[in-house]
Coordinates of C-alpha atoms in Angstrom, one line a residue:
X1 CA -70.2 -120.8 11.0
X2 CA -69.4 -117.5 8.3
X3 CA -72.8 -116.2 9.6
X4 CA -71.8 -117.1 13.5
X5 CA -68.5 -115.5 13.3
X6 CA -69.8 -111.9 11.4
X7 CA -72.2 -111.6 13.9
X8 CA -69.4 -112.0 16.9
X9 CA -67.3 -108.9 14.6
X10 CA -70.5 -107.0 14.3
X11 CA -71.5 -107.5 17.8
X12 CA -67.6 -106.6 18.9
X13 CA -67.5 -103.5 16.3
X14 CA -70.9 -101.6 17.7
X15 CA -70.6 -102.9 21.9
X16 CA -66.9 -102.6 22.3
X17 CA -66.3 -99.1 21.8
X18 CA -69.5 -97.9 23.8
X19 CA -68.2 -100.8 26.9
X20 CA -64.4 -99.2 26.7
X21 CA -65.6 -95.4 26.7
X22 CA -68.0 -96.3 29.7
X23 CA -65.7 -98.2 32.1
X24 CA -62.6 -96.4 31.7
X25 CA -64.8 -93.3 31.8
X26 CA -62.8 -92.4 27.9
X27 CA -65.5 -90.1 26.8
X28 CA -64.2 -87.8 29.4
X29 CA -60.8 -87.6 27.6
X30 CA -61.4 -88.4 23.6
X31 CA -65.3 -88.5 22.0
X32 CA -66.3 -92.0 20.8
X33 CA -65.5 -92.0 17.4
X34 CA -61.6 -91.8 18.1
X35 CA -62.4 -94.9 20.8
X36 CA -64.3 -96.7 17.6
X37 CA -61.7 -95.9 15.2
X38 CA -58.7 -97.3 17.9
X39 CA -61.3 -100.9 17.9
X40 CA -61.3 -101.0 14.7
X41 CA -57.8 -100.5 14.2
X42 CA -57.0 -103.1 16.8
X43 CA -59.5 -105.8 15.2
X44 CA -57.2 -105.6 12.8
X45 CA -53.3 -106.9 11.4
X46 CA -51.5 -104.5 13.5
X47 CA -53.0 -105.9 16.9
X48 CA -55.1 -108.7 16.7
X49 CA -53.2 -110.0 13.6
X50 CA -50.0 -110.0 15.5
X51 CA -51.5 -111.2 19.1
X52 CA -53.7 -114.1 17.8
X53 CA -53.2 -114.5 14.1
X54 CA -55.1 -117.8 13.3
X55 CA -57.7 -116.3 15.9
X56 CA -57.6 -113.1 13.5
X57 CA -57.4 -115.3 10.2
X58 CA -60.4 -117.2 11.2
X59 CA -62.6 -115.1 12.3
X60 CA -61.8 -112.0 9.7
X61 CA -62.5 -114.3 6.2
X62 CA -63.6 -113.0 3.2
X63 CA -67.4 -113.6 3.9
X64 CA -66.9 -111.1 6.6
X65 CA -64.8 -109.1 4.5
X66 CA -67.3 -108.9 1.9
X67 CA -70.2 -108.4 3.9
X68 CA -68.2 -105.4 6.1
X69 CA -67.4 -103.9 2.7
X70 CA -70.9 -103.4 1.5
X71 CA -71.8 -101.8 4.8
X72 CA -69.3 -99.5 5.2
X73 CA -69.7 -98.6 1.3
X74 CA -73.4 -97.8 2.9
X75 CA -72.4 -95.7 5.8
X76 CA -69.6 -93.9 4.4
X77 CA -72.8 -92.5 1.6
X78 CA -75.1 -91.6 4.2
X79 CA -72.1 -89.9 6.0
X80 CA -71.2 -87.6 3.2
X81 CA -74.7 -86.9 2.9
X82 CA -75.2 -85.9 6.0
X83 CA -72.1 -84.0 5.8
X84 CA -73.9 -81.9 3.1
X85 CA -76.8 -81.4 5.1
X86 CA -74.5 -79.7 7.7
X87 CA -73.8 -76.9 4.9
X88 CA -75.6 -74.0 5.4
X89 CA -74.8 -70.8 3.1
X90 CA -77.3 -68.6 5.1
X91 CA -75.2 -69.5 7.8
X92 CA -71.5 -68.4 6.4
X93 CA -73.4 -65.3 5.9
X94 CA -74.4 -64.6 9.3
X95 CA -70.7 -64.5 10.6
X96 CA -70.1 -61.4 8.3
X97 CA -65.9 -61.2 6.4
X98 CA -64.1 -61.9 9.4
X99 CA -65.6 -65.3 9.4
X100 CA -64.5 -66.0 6.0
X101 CA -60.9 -64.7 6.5
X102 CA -60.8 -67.4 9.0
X103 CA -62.4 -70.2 7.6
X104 CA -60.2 -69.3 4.4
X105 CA -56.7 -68.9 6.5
X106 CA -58.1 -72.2 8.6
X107 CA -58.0 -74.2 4.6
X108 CA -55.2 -73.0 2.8
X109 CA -52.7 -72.9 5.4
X110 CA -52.7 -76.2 6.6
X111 CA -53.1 -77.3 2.6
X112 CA -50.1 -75.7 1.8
X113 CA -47.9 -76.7 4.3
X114 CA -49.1 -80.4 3.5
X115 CA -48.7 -79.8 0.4
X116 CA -45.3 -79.1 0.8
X117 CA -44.6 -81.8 3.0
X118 CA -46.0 -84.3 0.6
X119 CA -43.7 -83.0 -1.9
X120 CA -40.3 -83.9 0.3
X121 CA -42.2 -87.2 1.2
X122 CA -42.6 -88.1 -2.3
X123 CA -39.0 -87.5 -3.4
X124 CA -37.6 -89.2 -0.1
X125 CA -40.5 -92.5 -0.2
X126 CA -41.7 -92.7 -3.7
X127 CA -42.8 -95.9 -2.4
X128 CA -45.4 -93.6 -0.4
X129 CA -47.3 -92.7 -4.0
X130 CA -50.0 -94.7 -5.0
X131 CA -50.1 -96.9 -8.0
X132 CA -52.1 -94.6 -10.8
X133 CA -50.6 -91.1 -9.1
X134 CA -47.7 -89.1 -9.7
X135 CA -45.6 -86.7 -6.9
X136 CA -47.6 -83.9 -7.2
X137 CA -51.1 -85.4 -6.9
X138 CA -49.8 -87.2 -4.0
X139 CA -48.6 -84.0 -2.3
X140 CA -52.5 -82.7 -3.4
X141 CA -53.5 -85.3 -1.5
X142 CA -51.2 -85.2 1.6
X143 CA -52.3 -81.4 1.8
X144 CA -56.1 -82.0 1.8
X145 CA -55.2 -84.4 4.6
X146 CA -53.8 -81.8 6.8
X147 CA -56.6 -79.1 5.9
X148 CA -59.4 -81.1 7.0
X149 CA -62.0 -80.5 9.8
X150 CA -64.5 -83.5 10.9
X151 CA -67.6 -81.0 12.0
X152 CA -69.7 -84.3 13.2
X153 CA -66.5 -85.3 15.5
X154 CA -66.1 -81.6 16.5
X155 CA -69.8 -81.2 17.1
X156 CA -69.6 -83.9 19.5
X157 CA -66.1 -82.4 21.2
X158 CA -68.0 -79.3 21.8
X159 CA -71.2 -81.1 23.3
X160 CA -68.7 -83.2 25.8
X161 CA -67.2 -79.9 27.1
X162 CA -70.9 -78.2 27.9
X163 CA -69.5 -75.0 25.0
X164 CA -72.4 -75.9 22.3
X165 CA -74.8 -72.6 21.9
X166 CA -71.4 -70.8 22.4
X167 CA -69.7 -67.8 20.2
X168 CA -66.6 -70.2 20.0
X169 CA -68.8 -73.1 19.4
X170 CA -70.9 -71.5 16.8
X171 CA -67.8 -70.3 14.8
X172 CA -66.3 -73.3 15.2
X173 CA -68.9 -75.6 13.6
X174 CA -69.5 -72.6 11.2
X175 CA -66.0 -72.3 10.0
X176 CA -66.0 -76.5 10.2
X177 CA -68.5 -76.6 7.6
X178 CA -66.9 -74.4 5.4
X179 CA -63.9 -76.8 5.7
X180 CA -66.4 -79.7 4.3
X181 CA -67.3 -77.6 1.6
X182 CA -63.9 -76.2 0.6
X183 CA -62.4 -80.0 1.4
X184 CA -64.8 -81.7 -1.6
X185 CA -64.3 -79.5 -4.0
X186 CA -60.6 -79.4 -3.5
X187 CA -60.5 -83.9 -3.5
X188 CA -63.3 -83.5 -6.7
X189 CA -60.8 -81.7 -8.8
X190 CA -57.6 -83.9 -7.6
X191 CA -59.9 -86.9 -8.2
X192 CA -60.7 -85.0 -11.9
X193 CA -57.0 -84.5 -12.7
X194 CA -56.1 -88.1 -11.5
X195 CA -58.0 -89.6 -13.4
X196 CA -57.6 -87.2 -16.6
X197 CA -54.0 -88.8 -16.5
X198 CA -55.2 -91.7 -18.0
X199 CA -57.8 -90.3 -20.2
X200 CA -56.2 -88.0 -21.3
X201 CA -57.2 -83.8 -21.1
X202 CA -60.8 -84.7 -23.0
X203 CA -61.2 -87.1 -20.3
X204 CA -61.3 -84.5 -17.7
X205 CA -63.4 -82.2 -19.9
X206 CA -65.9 -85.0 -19.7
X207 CA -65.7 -85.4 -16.1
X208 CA -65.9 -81.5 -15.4
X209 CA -68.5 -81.4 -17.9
X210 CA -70.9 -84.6 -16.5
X211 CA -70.4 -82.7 -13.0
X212 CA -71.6 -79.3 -14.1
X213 CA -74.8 -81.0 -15.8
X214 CA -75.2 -82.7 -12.6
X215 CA -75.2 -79.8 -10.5
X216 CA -77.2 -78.2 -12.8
X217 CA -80.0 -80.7 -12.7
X218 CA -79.8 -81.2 -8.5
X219 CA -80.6 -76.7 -8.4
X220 CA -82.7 -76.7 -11.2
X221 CA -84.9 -79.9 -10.8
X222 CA -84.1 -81.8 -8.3
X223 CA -84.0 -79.1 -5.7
X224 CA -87.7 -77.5 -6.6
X225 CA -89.4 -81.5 -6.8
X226 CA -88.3 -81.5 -2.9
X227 CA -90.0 -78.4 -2.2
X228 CA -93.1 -78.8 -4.0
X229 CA -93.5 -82.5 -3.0
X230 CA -91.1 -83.8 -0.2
X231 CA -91.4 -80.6 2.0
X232 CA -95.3 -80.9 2.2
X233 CA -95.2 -84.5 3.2
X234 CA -92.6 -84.2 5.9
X235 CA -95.1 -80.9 7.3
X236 CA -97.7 -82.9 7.3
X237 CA -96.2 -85.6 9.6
X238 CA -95.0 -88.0 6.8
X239 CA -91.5 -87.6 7.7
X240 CA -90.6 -91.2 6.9
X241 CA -91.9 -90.4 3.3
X242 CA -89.1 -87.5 3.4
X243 CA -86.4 -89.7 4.8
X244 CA -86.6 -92.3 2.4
X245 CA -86.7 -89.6 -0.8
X246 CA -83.6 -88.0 0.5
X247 CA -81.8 -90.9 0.7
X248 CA -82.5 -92.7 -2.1
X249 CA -81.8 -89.1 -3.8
X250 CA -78.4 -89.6 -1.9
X251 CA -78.1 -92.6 -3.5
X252 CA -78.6 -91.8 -7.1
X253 CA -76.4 -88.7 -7.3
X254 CA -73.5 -90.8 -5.7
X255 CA -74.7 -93.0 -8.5
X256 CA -74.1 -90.2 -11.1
X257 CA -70.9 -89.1 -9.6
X258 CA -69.2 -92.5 -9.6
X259 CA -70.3 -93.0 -13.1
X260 CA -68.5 -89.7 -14.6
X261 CA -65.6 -91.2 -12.5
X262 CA -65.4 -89.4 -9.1
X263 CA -66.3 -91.1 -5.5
X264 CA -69.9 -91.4 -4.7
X265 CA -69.5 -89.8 -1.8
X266 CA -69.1 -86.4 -3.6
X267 CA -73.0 -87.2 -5.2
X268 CA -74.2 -87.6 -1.4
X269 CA -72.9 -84.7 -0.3
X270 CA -74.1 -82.5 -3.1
X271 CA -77.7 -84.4 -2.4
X272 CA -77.3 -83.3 1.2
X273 CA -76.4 -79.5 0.3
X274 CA -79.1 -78.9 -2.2
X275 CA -81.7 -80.3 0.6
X276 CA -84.2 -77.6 1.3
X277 CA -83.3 -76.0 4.6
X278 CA -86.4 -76.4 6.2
X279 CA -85.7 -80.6 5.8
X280 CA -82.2 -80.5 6.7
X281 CA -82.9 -80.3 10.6
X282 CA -85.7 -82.9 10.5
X283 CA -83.4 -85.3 8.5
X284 CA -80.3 -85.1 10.9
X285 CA -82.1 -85.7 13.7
X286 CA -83.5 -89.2 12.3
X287 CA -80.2 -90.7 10.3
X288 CA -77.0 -88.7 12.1
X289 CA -77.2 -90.6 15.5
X290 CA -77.9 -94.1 14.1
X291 CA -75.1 -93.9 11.2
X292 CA -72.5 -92.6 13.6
X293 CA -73.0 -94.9 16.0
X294 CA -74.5 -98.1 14.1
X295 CA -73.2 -97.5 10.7
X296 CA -69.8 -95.8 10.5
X297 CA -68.1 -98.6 12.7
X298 CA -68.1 -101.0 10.3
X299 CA -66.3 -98.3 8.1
X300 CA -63.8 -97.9 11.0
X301 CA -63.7 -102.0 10.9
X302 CA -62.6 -102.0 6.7
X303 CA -60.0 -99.2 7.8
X304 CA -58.5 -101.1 10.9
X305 CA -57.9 -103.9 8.3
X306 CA -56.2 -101.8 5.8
X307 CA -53.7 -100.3 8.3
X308 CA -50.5 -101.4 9.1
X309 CA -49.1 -99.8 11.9
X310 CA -45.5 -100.8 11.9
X311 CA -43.3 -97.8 13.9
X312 CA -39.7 -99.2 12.7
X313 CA -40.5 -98.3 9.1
X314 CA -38.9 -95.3 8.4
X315 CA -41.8 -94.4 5.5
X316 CA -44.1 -94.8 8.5
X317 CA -42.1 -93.0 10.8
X318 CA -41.7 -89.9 8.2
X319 CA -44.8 -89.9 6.8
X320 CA -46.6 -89.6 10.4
X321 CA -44.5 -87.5 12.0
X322 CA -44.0 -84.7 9.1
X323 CA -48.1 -84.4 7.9
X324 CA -48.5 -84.4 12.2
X325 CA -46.5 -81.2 12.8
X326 CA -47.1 -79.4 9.9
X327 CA -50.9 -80.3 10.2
X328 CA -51.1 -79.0 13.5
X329 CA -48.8 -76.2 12.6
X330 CA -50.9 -75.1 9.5
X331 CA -54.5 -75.4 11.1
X332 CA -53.9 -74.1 14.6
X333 CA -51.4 -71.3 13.3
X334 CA -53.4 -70.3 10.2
X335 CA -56.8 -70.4 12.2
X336 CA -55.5 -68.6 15.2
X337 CA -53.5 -65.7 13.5
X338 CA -55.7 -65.0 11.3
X339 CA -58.5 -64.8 14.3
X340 CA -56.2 -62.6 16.2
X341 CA -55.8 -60.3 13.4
X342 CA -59.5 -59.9 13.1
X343 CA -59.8 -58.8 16.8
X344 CA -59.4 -62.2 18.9
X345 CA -57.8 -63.0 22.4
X346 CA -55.2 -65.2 21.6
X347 CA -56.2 -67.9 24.4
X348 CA -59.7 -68.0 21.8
X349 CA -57.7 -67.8 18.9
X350 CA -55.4 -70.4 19.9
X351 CA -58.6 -72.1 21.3
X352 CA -60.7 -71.9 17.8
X353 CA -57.4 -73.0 16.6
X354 CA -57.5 -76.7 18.4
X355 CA -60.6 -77.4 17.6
X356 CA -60.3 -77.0 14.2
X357 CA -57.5 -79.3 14.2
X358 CA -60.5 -82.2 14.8
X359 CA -60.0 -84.6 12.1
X360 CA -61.3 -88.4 13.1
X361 CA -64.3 -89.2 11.1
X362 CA -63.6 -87.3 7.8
X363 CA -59.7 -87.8 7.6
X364 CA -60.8 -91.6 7.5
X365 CA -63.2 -91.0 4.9
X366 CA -61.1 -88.5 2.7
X367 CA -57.5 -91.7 3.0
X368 CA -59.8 -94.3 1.7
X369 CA -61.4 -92.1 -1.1
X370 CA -57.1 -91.5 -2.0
X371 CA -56.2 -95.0 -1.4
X372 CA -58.8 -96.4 -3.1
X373 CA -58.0 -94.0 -6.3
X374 CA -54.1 -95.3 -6.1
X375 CA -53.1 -91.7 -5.0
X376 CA -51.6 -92.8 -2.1
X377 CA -49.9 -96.2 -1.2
X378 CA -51.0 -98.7 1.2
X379 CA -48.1 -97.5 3.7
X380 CA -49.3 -93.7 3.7
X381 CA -52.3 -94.8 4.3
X382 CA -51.9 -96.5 7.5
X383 CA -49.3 -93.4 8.4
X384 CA -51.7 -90.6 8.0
X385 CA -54.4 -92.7 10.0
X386 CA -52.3 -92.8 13.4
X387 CA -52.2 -88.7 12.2
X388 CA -55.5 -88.2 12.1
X389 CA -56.1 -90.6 15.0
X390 CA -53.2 -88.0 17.2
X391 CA -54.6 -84.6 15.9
X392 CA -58.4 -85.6 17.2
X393 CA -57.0 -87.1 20.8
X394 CA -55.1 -83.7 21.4
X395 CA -58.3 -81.5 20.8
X396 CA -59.7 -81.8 24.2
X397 CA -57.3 -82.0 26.4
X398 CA -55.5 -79.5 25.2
X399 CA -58.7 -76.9 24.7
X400 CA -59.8 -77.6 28.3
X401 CA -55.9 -76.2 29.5
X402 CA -57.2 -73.0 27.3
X403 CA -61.4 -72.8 28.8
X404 CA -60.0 -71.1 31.8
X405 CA -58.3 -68.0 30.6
X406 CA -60.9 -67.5 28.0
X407 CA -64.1 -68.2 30.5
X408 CA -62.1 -65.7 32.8
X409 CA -60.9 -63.2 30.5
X410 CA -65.2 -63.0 29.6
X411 CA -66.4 -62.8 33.1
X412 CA -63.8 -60.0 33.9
X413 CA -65.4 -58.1 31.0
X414 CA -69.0 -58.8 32.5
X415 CA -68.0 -57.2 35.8
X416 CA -66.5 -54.2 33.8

């Protein structure tokens, strides 16, 4: 019966999502990931738990608890090292300084505006902190929250709307990946100071310290063993030799970093950056599609079941509605002035400026990594979900108003 009623979730988790974005015709509006996070949220105690609770109670046990857990903890690796895969220095360089006055404005904007909200939500809903973290690591947190950009969810925004092979596309997933970047070293050294509360300043020398060494030993040996003896193979047609190095190299530096006392997410990704580029592309194309679709919806399952949506909570309440406005605020107003004042229209500014504001995929990734290091409460948690959750659903819509003026504005100069 346990292995009867997993299989009905899993079945429900992958098919259900895929069936609603088909029939309604959804992938028109919002891109799939949104539609898989909503299921998963709805499979959850804020729908299902409140519609059909013995339903909910026995079919979500802690079999299928347990077993959802171990996948997601699977998929949520692979993500972040395919998330590191994505980063490209060669191709930061290749967009000159404007791009970096940008991709800069488009980070610490947003970050300090949600930093500053966190602040006033801390001293309003202390309640909103999590269990080992203090006000100002929570309003840390809150601001990495509003800084980020998902670049797989705005990769596929850009391919729904025909705009990939663009100049907006291109800086957008350019200045997207520089958001990932920027984003894990920023949660890294909140994760280091969190945790140096409790061991004290030589326990944050240690952690500092065991991630240096690490870094050190991915560019010094790890890199150059890929290139002498992973690249060859995958040349030569082996490329399932390749793929299963990488990840088990993913693997063992999340290992590393979860050992010294970070997430192991942050090991993937650094796995993922320090890929040689020539394996990057062939990599992607064999694990992206089939952790997105297969994989990270059991993660979006774990995460419906730790949110509570409850809208008469005034924690709730504050929480989403001040890290929504100043989130939007921060990312489409820093990216967009700051593109402007390097010689942009504003209708591409303001443009560049939504799409940044794509959070999805990693804003669900980077709440789990701060709930599950008690730096933000269960309550937040669910709050800055519905956030992330809003800020993705608006991108679309809301650049397609703006294609117009901008697709106009560049055929007028073609004529000229």
């Amino acid at each position: 019966m346990r292995d009867l009623n997993f299989l009905l979730l899993a079945f429900t988790i992958i098919a259900l999502p895929y069936l609603l974005a088909q029939l309604l015709k959804l992938h028109n509006v919002i891109p799939l990931v949104v539609i898989q996070i909503l299921v998963g949220i709805a499979l959850g105690p804020s729908l299902l738990g409140r519609v059909a609770p013995h339903f909910f109670l026995a079919c979500i046990d802690g079999n299928s608890i347990s077993t959802l857990s171990g996948i997601a903890s699977i998929a949520v690796l692979i993500f972040g090292f395919i998330t590191g895969l994505h980063t490209d220095h060669a191709a930061f360089e290749q967009h000159g300084r404007s791009f970096f006055a940008i991709a800069t404005a488009s980070v610490l904007v947003p970050l300090c505006l949600g930093t500053a909200g966190g602040l006033l939500i801390g001293a309003r809903h202390p309640e909103a902190i999590g269990a080992v973290s203090n006000p100002y690591a929570f309003a840390a947190g809150t601001g990495i929250c509003a800084a980020v950009t998902a670049l797989p969810v705005l990769g596929a925004i850009l391919r729904e709307m025909n705009l990939l092979g663009g100049k907006l596309a291109t800086q957008a997933l350019a200045i997207a990946a520089f958001n990932d970047a920027a984003l894990w070293i920023l949660l890294s050294v909140l994760l280091a100071q969190v945790n140096g509360v409790d061991n004290g300043n030589f326990g944050i020398l240690i952690m500092l310290g065991g991630l240096v060494l690490h870094l050190v030993f991915m560019i010094k040996v790890v890199q150059p063993i890929f290139i002498r003896f992973v690249l060859p193979r995958a040349v030569n047609g082996k490329g399932e030799t390749a793929l299963a190095a990488a990840c088990a190299c993913a693997i063992g530096s999340g290992l590393v970093t979860q050992a010294i006392g970070l997430h192991y997410i942050f090991g993937a990704f650094l796995a993922g950056v320090i890929m040689p580029r020539e394996l990057k592309q062939s990599i992607l194309a064999r694990l992206e599609t089939a952790t997105v679709s297969v994989l990270m919806p059991f993660f979006f399952a774990i995460t419906g079941l730790r949110t509570l949506i409850d809208l008469s909570s005034p924690l709730f309440a504050e929480v989403l509605l001040i890290t929504l406005v100043l989130s939007i605020v921060g990312k489409v107003g820093g990216t967009a002035i700051s593109s402007v004042m390097t010689g942009a229209a504003w209708s591409s500014a303001l443009c560049l400026g939504l799409l940044m504001q794509t959070k999805g995929l990693m804003e669900i990734v980077v709440l789990t990594v701060l709930l599950e290091k008690g730096i933000i409460s269960q309550a937040a948690f669910s709050a800055l979900t519905v956030m992330a959750i809003i800020s993705t659903v608006i991108v679309m819509p809301l650049a397609r108003l703006l294609l117009p003026s901008i697709k106009g504005r560049i055929a007028l100069r073609a004529a000229e």
